[in-house]
Amino acid sequence: MRDGSYKYSLFHRSDFSAFWALFTDNLVNLMVLAGVCQFVFQMPAEIVYGRIVPGAGVAILAGIIVYVALAKRAAAQHGRDVTALPYGISTPVMFVYLFGVIGPIYWATNDPLIAWQVGIGAGFMGGIVAALGALIGPWLKRVTPRAGMLGTLCGIALVFIGTVPLATVFENPYVGFASMIIILWGLVGRFRLPYNIPAGLLALIVGTLVALALGTSTISVDGIGFYPPLPYFGDLIAGIQYLFVNPELFLVLVPVQIYNFIETMNNVESAESAGDHYPVATCQITDGVGTMIGAVFGSPFPTTAYIGHPAYKRMGAHAGYIIGVGTVIPLAAIFGLLAFLNNLIPVAAAAPVLVFVALSLITNTAHSVKTEHMAAVTIAMMPHVSAFLMVKWGSLIGALGAVGVAGVPQLGDDALTAALLQQGAHFSGHLSLSQGAILTGLIWGAIVASVIDGNFRNAGGFALAAAAMASIGVIHGASLHWPELGGVSGGYLIAAAFLFIYPLFHKDDDLLNNNAVVDEVSPQAAE
C-alpha cells in the first residue's frame, strides 16, 4: 500500500454507524451537564443553553479539526486506513468540575453567575495544565507498560461507562431493553439490521418511540432559538481573579487536570493497541487548547480524546464519524436543539451505546496485552471500584438528608466509619484508593506488569513516584499539601526499597520468570 496508489478516504459507510455511537456519547454528557447546571445550580437557561452549550460545541469543533488532520497524516504515513480518535467532553472530569468547582461556589455564594464565571476560569487554567502534560507525556508513555495504561481505562469503562448506564436500562426496562437488544445485535454481535440501518440510530429511534408511547418523553420546542457562540473575556477574567483570591480551588483543579492529560495518554495508547498511531504530545496539547477555547466561549468543561477508539475501529470507521459529530453538535447547540433532544430522548435509550463502548474497550485490552499481563490489567481496574463506591455512598448520605432523616452523619465521621467497618464496609481503604484512582490504577498496573517481566527497576521507579505523589496528596489524599510521610507513602517506600534492593542480593536464576514474554503484543505483528 506504499506504491503511491493509496488514498485515504475521510468518509466510509461505516462512519454512519460510528457517528451515532459517538454522537450519543456526547449528547448524554451535554444532557447531564445542562440538567445539573439548570436544575441543581439554578443557572438560567440563557447561561446553560446560550453560553455553556454553544461554548462546548465550539470546543468540540476545534478539537475535531485537529484530530481529522492527525488521522489524515497517520494514514499517509502508514499507507493504510485509520480511525480518527473520538473526542468530546471528558465524562469523569465533567463531574469533578460540576461538584468540585462550580457546585461549591454556587453553594457558598448562591449566585449562579459567579459559579459559571469561576467555572470558565477554572476551565481555562485547567486547559493550560492539561496542555503542559505534553512535556512529559511521551516519556511517560515510553516507561509505562501498556497493561497499566489500558487497565486503568478498563476500570473507568467497567464502573462508570458500563455499569451506571446499564443500571439506567434496568430502571426503565421497556425503553432500555428495546434499545439494548438492538445494540447487542448490531454492534456487539455485528449482525446486519434491516436496510443496513446503523444500530445506534435504530436503538435511539426505537427507544424514543417506546418512551413516547409510554408518555415518559415529550416533544417540546421550549429552548429552541438562535444562540451564537460569543467570547466572554470579561467573565473569564472575573472567574480567574476569583480563583486566585480563593487558591484552595486549585487543589481540585490541578490534580483533575493531571488526570485529564494522563487519560489522553492512555486513550492514545488504546488507539495504538488497536493499530492506529498518534503523537501523544500533540493530542495532549489539542485537548488543553480545546478546553481553553471552550472556556473563552462559555464552557467550563474540559475536552479530551475519548475512551473507546477500539470500538469505532471495530466498526470500520475512518474520520467521517467525528466530522459528523463536529458538525451536528455545534449546530444543535447554536440553534437550541439540544434542549429539544433532552426532552425527547430518554437516557435509557442512549445508555446501551455506552455499555457497548465499555465492552469494546475491555475486550480490546484483553486482546492487545499478553496473557501474563492480565493480572496487571485487573489490579489497575480495582481503584475505580472504590471510586464508584465512594460516589454512591456519598449519594446515599445526601439522599437520606434530602428525605428529612435527622442527624445523618457525614461520610468520614469516626462513628460512622467504625460502624461501616463492623458491617464489612472498609470506608477508609476505599476512600484512599478512590482519591486519584486513575493514577493509582496506572501505577499498580505498571508495577505488576514490570514485576511479571522481571523489570524490577522500572517497578521500583513507579513505587517511588507513587510515594512522592502520595506524600503531597496527588493520590490517596483529599487535596494537595506540603510533603509529609504517612502510612500510604511509607508503604510505597517499603515496596520501592524491596524492588530495588532485593534483586541485588539474590541469584539471577531465582529472579528469572520463565513465564515472562519480553515484548508487548505488537499491533503490527497481529495484522
XYZ file of C-alpha atoms in Angstrom:
527
model
C 0.000 0.000 0.000
C 3.050 2.304 -0.203
C 3.373 2.395 -4.008
C 1.584 5.722 -4.320
C -1.790 4.190 -5.198
C -3.159 4.503 -1.668
C -5.523 7.363 -0.903
C -7.194 7.797 2.444
C -10.918 8.457 2.282
C -12.205 10.598 5.125
C -15.667 9.099 4.801
C -16.643 5.432 4.756
C -20.094 3.911 5.004
C -19.131 2.537 8.434
C -18.788 6.134 9.660
C -22.559 6.475 9.681
C -22.983 3.836 12.362
C -19.977 5.100 14.316
C -21.372 8.646 14.151
C -24.498 7.660 16.055
C -22.459 5.974 18.749
C -20.144 8.980 19.300
C -22.994 11.469 18.899
C -24.945 9.635 21.597
C -21.907 9.656 23.891
C -21.505 13.436 23.538
C -25.246 14.015 23.710
C -25.553 12.193 27.033
C -22.735 14.299 28.515
C -24.322 17.544 27.325
C -27.717 16.482 28.629
C -26.257 15.688 32.048
C -24.228 18.882 32.428
C -27.122 21.013 31.191
C -29.538 19.377 33.613
C -27.221 19.745 36.629
C -26.374 23.377 35.838
C -30.003 24.334 35.265
C -31.807 22.416 37.997
C -29.167 21.871 40.705
C -27.170 25.101 40.416
C -30.182 27.159 39.290
C -28.430 28.638 36.281
C -30.895 30.341 33.938
C -31.478 28.818 30.512
C -29.717 31.846 28.995
C -26.450 30.727 30.595
C -26.939 26.981 30.115
C -28.207 26.910 26.523
C -26.992 30.354 25.495
C -23.386 30.164 26.733
C -22.279 26.798 28.161
C -23.687 24.503 25.476
C -22.593 26.657 22.482
C -19.159 27.012 24.088
C -18.917 23.243 24.415
C -19.879 22.965 20.747
C -17.031 25.299 19.750
C -14.547 23.330 21.878
C -15.633 20.048 20.297
C -15.371 21.510 16.787
C -11.881 22.916 17.454
C -10.505 19.598 18.671
C -12.123 17.556 15.925
C -10.481 19.709 13.253
C -7.094 18.725 14.675
C -7.961 15.053 15.086
C -9.160 14.820 11.485
C -5.817 16.290 10.354
C -3.948 13.788 12.566
C -5.918 10.911 11.050
C -5.044 12.067 7.514
C -1.369 12.321 8.462
C -1.334 8.898 10.143
C -2.989 7.292 7.131
C -0.445 8.871 4.789
C 2.490 7.794 6.969
C 1.388 4.170 7.283
C -0.256 3.769 3.899
C -3.487 2.293 5.252
C -6.868 3.251 6.624
C -7.021 4.577 10.180
C -9.789 5.540 12.560
C -9.683 9.090 13.894
C -9.596 9.493 17.661
C -13.034 10.190 19.156
C -13.284 13.474 21.019
C -15.641 15.314 23.321
C -16.356 16.451 26.873
C -14.399 14.372 29.400
C -17.029 12.475 31.406
C -15.157 11.917 34.718
C -13.621 15.408 34.730
C -17.009 16.940 33.909
C -18.399 15.606 37.191
C -15.380 16.906 39.132
C -15.872 20.388 37.666
C -19.601 20.256 38.373
C -19.373 19.180 42.005
C -15.803 20.145 42.904
C -15.622 23.669 41.409
C -18.965 25.055 40.208
C -21.058 23.483 42.963
C -19.047 24.747 45.959
C -19.021 28.275 44.527
C -22.773 28.220 43.957
C -23.481 26.833 47.419
C -21.169 29.422 49.022
C -22.473 32.462 47.105
C -25.943 31.358 45.959
C -25.071 33.181 42.739
C -25.206 31.069 39.550
C -23.484 33.794 37.510
C -20.406 33.779 39.747
C -20.420 29.969 39.736
C -20.374 29.997 35.921
C -17.617 32.641 35.797
C -15.427 30.637 38.167
C -16.219 27.538 36.106
C -14.909 29.012 32.854
C -11.913 30.484 34.693
C -11.130 27.038 36.070
C -11.620 25.520 32.626
C -9.152 27.948 31.058
C -6.496 27.451 33.739
C -7.077 23.703 33.653
C -6.546 23.703 29.900
C -3.097 25.169 30.467
C -2.251 22.385 32.928
C -3.564 19.733 30.513
C -1.504 21.128 27.621
C 1.632 21.150 29.787
C 1.212 17.388 30.051
C 2.761 17.261 26.576
C 6.146 17.971 28.208
C 6.193 14.613 29.987
C 3.565 12.650 28.060
C 5.876 10.967 25.503
C 8.404 9.945 28.186
C 5.655 8.661 30.478
C 4.203 6.637 27.628
C 7.591 5.017 26.968
C 8.181 3.845 30.549
C 4.615 2.780 31.396
C 3.606 -0.768 30.458
C 0.553 -0.940 28.230
C -1.266 -3.053 30.816
C -1.107 -0.187 33.334
C -2.403 2.438 30.919
C -5.175 0.311 29.446
C -6.050 -1.351 32.742
C -6.952 1.906 34.452
C -9.121 2.830 31.452
C -10.840 -0.538 31.752
C -11.679 0.335 35.354
C -13.377 3.560 34.262
C -15.136 1.702 31.452
C -16.364 -1.050 33.754
C -17.900 1.034 36.526
C -18.753 4.435 35.068
C -19.208 3.894 31.321
C -20.706 0.400 31.572
C -22.291 -0.291 34.949
C -24.007 3.072 35.510
C -25.679 3.168 32.053
C -26.665 -0.500 32.429
C -28.397 0.411 35.688
C -30.416 3.083 33.858
C -31.505 0.399 31.385
C -32.939 -1.627 34.272
C -34.579 1.451 35.794
C -36.578 1.914 32.591
C -36.684 -1.623 31.179
C -39.305 -1.167 28.454
C -37.235 1.574 26.827
C -33.816 0.277 27.857
C -34.280 -3.339 26.779
C -35.747 -2.312 23.424
C -32.644 -0.242 22.755
C -30.204 -2.675 24.367
C -31.089 -5.704 22.263
C -30.547 -3.694 19.065
C -27.108 -2.579 20.252
C -26.165 -6.149 21.179
C -27.371 -7.426 17.807
C -25.871 -4.742 15.572
C -22.750 -3.519 17.391
C -21.649 -6.327 19.701
C -22.763 -9.274 17.570
C -22.171 -7.289 14.330
C -25.193 -8.771 12.615
C -26.939 -6.921 9.829
C -30.066 -4.894 10.571
C -32.856 -4.237 8.043
C -31.767 -1.912 5.217
C -28.316 -1.715 6.871
C -29.635 0.943 9.250
C -26.999 1.834 11.894
C -27.641 0.087 15.175
C -27.066 3.251 17.212
C -29.626 5.199 15.201
C -32.216 2.421 15.295
C -31.722 1.964 19.047
C -32.369 5.677 19.661
C -35.434 5.681 17.402
C -36.979 2.545 18.903
C -36.230 3.589 22.482
C -37.665 7.053 21.912
C -40.814 5.679 20.260
C -41.380 3.329 23.191
C -40.892 6.229 25.617
C -43.343 8.409 23.665
C -45.892 5.590 23.709
C -45.471 5.248 27.477
C -45.670 9.020 27.971
C -42.205 9.284 29.539
C -40.829 11.515 26.757
C -42.214 14.796 25.488
C -41.972 16.805 22.301
C -41.271 20.376 23.367
C -39.928 23.318 21.372
C -39.049 25.270 24.504
C -35.432 26.366 24.285
C -35.207 26.286 20.503
C -33.704 29.554 19.260
C -30.501 31.088 17.999
C -27.562 31.120 20.408
C -24.437 32.227 18.541
C -21.173 31.383 20.342
C -19.567 34.557 21.670
C -16.323 35.158 23.570
C -16.798 36.118 27.221
C -13.444 37.690 28.056
C -14.781 39.845 30.879
C -16.478 36.939 32.626
C -13.400 34.768 32.067
C -11.098 37.322 33.690
C -13.520 37.698 36.610
C -13.514 33.939 37.112
C -9.713 33.701 37.012
C -9.426 36.563 39.519
C -11.827 34.724 41.835
C -9.644 31.623 41.567
C -6.529 33.487 42.648
C -8.405 35.079 45.553
C -9.540 31.568 46.583
C -6.466 29.427 45.723
C -7.842 26.376 47.522
C -9.828 25.704 44.342
C -6.532 24.944 42.584
C -6.258 21.936 44.918
C -9.192 20.477 42.982
C -8.213 21.894 39.615
C -4.590 20.764 39.295
C -4.989 17.068 40.227
C -8.018 16.612 37.988
C -6.212 18.151 35.018
C -3.246 15.885 35.680
C -5.805 13.118 35.465
C -7.056 14.568 32.172
C -3.702 14.547 30.390
C -2.982 11.055 31.745
C -6.369 9.995 30.367
C -5.425 11.400 26.965
C -2.152 9.471 27.052
C -3.989 6.277 27.949
C -6.535 6.788 25.169
C -3.742 7.293 22.624
C -2.220 4.035 23.851
C -5.625 2.386 23.477
C -5.728 3.528 19.848
C -2.198 2.228 19.305
C -3.182 -1.158 20.700
C -5.912 -1.239 18.044
C -3.359 -0.434 15.327
C -3.566 3.366 14.915
C -0.602 5.505 15.978
C -0.947 9.125 17.083
C 1.543 11.547 18.729
C 0.660 11.710 22.391
C 2.121 15.216 22.951
C 0.108 16.695 20.074
C -3.059 15.095 21.425
C -2.447 16.451 24.931
C -1.862 19.957 23.577
C -5.002 19.672 21.459
C -7.109 18.679 24.445
C -5.699 21.510 26.562
C -6.144 24.165 23.881
C -9.621 22.856 23.042
C -10.566 23.224 26.702
C -9.216 26.792 26.756
C -11.147 27.722 23.597
C -14.312 26.294 25.130
C -13.763 28.362 28.277
C -13.367 31.572 26.263
C -16.715 30.847 24.588
C -18.516 29.973 27.824
C -17.997 26.251 28.558
C -16.260 25.303 31.827
C -15.867 21.640 30.896
C -12.586 20.072 29.708
C -12.417 18.186 26.427
C -10.348 15.104 25.725
C -9.667 12.297 23.312
C -12.357 9.831 24.258
C -12.149 6.356 25.642
C -13.468 3.945 23.022
C -11.328 4.251 19.891
C -11.185 0.425 19.562
C -14.994 0.326 19.378
C -15.045 2.729 16.425
C -12.079 0.944 14.858
C -14.012 -2.299 15.074
C -16.905 -0.671 13.229
C -14.536 0.225 10.377
C -14.880 3.988 10.825
C -12.482 6.464 9.210
C -12.683 10.178 10.121
C -16.178 10.925 8.837
C -17.840 9.977 12.097
C -16.046 12.684 14.082
C -16.577 15.175 11.244
C -20.293 14.457 11.569
C -20.226 14.970 15.328
C -18.135 18.130 14.907
C -20.828 19.462 12.573
C -24.056 18.313 14.204
C -23.218 19.039 17.871
C -22.225 22.705 17.292
C -25.237 23.303 15.021
C -27.571 21.690 17.563
C -26.013 23.831 20.307
C -26.313 27.071 18.328
C -29.974 26.503 17.454
C -31.066 25.157 20.834
C -31.821 21.670 19.522
C -30.068 20.039 22.483
C -32.844 21.301 24.747
C -35.355 19.682 22.369
C -33.426 16.386 22.293
C -33.028 16.480 26.061
C -36.810 16.328 26.407
C -37.302 13.832 23.584
C -34.653 11.114 24.012
C -34.759 9.152 27.282
C -31.429 8.325 28.890
C -32.322 4.633 28.880
C -32.481 4.691 25.063
C -28.963 6.128 24.758
C -27.353 4.217 27.637
C -26.812 0.912 25.751
C -24.414 2.675 23.372
C -22.180 3.496 26.347
C -22.393 -0.111 27.513
C -21.121 -1.155 24.078
C -18.186 1.273 24.325
C -17.232 -0.215 27.705
C -17.458 -3.781 26.383
C -15.323 -2.959 23.355
C -12.582 -1.253 25.365
C -12.249 -4.119 27.842
C -12.358 -6.745 25.085
C -9.743 -4.933 23.008
C -7.475 -4.643 26.050
C -7.675 -8.389 26.644
C -6.536 -8.963 23.053
C -3.812 -6.301 22.983
C -1.797 -7.242 26.068
C -0.030 -10.524 26.641
C -1.881 -13.050 28.765
C 0.539 -12.749 31.697
C -0.246 -9.040 31.972
C -3.964 -9.554 32.571
C -3.105 -9.636 36.283
C -1.768 -6.083 35.867
C -4.903 -5.038 33.972
C -7.076 -6.469 36.726
C -5.339 -4.689 39.607
C -5.383 -1.441 37.625
C -9.179 -1.678 37.463
C -9.699 -2.084 41.201
C -9.243 1.524 42.421
C -12.133 2.565 40.170
C -14.434 0.176 42.011
C -13.503 2.050 45.185
C -14.149 5.371 43.433
C -17.571 4.089 42.377
C -18.389 3.025 45.940
C -17.395 6.430 47.322
C -19.620 8.236 44.825
C -22.595 6.039 45.649
C -22.052 6.150 49.405
C -21.964 9.941 49.163
C -25.191 9.877 47.153
C -26.806 7.685 49.806
C -25.910 10.109 52.601
C -27.216 13.017 50.518
C -30.451 11.176 49.774
C -31.048 10.433 53.461
C -30.704 14.137 54.248
C -32.964 15.081 51.337
C -35.842 12.927 52.600
C -35.634 14.514 56.049
C -33.738 11.906 58.051
C -32.466 13.778 61.090
C -28.913 13.616 62.380
C -27.397 11.920 59.329
C -23.606 11.848 59.825
C -21.271 12.856 57.042
C -19.026 10.354 55.346
C -15.760 10.306 57.269
C -17.441 10.672 60.652
C -15.463 8.481 63.062
C -18.502 6.710 64.494
C -19.938 6.053 61.037
C -16.579 4.774 59.764
C -16.327 2.374 62.707
C -19.898 1.172 62.170
C -19.276 0.625 58.477
C -16.165 -1.410 59.259
C -18.193 -3.615 61.605
C -20.547 -4.282 58.699
C -17.647 -5.196 56.416
C -17.576 -1.885 54.528
C -13.959 -0.685 54.546
C -14.607 3.019 54.151
C -11.091 4.281 54.943
C -9.423 1.914 52.497
C -11.873 2.623 49.694
C -11.550 6.352 50.327
C -7.772 6.181 49.969
C -7.973 4.060 46.808
C -10.598 6.333 45.260
C -8.517 9.507 45.559
C -6.605 9.754 42.316
C -7.987 6.419 41.110
C -6.777 6.722 37.521
C -3.175 7.370 38.612
C -3.346 4.706 41.306
C -4.626 2.157 38.816
C -1.941 3.094 36.304
C 0.809 2.851 38.935
C -0.226 -0.543 40.309
C -0.790 -1.904 36.817
C 2.696 -0.724 35.836
C 4.277 -2.198 38.989
C 2.639 -5.592 38.480
C 3.429 -5.733 34.752
C 7.065 -4.727 35.410
C 7.433 -7.358 38.140
C 5.994 -10.034 35.835
C 8.600 -9.076 33.217
C 11.416 -9.032 35.793
C 11.934 -5.301 35.248
C 12.335 -4.532 38.947
C 13.990 -1.136 38.479
C 11.015 0.104 36.473
C 8.614 -1.266 39.086
C 10.633 0.408 41.854
C 10.580 3.688 39.980
C 6.784 3.639 39.856
C 6.653 2.818 43.581
C 8.940 5.782 44.337
C 6.810 8.068 42.143
C 3.711 6.859 43.986
C 5.351 7.607 47.336
C 6.143 11.143 46.196
C 2.622 11.750 44.885
C 1.006 10.266 47.987
C 3.167 12.467 50.230
C 1.687 15.647 48.688
C -1.877 14.393 48.164
C -1.960 13.889 44.394
C -3.103 10.325 45.110
C -4.651 8.896 48.288
C -5.385 12.397 49.571
C -8.299 14.804 49.604
C -6.192 17.784 48.499
C -2.662 18.944 47.770
C -0.467 19.718 50.773
C 3.151 20.079 51.822
C 5.098 16.795 51.739
C 4.509 14.552 54.711
C 5.327 10.905 55.374
C 2.173 8.930 56.102
C 1.162 5.317 56.168
C 0.481 5.035 52.434
C 3.549 6.978 51.286
C 5.671 4.991 53.732
C 4.217 1.780 52.370
C 5.206 2.759 48.844
C 8.749 3.477 50.063
C 8.956 -0.009 51.597
C 7.783 -1.525 48.307
C 10.310 0.556 46.345
C 13.149 -0.459 48.683
C 12.323 -4.139 48.226
C 12.136 -3.820 44.428
C 15.497 -2.023 44.213
C 17.475 -3.859 46.908
C 16.284 -7.485 46.973
C 17.383 -8.291 43.376
C 20.945 -7.134 44.234
C 21.397 -9.889 46.818
C 19.732 -12.752 45.019
C 20.852 -15.156 42.364
C 19.858 -14.261 38.835
C 18.298 -17.689 38.400
C 15.966 -17.039 41.321
C 14.782 -13.828 39.669
C 14.050 -15.395 36.305
C 10.372 -15.592 35.409
C 10.113 -18.444 32.935
C 6.592 -17.379 32.011
C 7.534 -13.815 31.083
C 7.380 -12.688 27.477
C 9.817 -9.868 26.762
C 7.909 -7.882 24.171
C 4.414 -6.447 24.282
C 1.965 -7.679 21.694
C 2.555 -5.567 18.595
C -0.496 -4.358 16.690
C 1.574 -4.519 13.506
C 2.523 -8.121 14.156
C -1.116 -9.014 14.654
C -2.124 -7.557 11.316
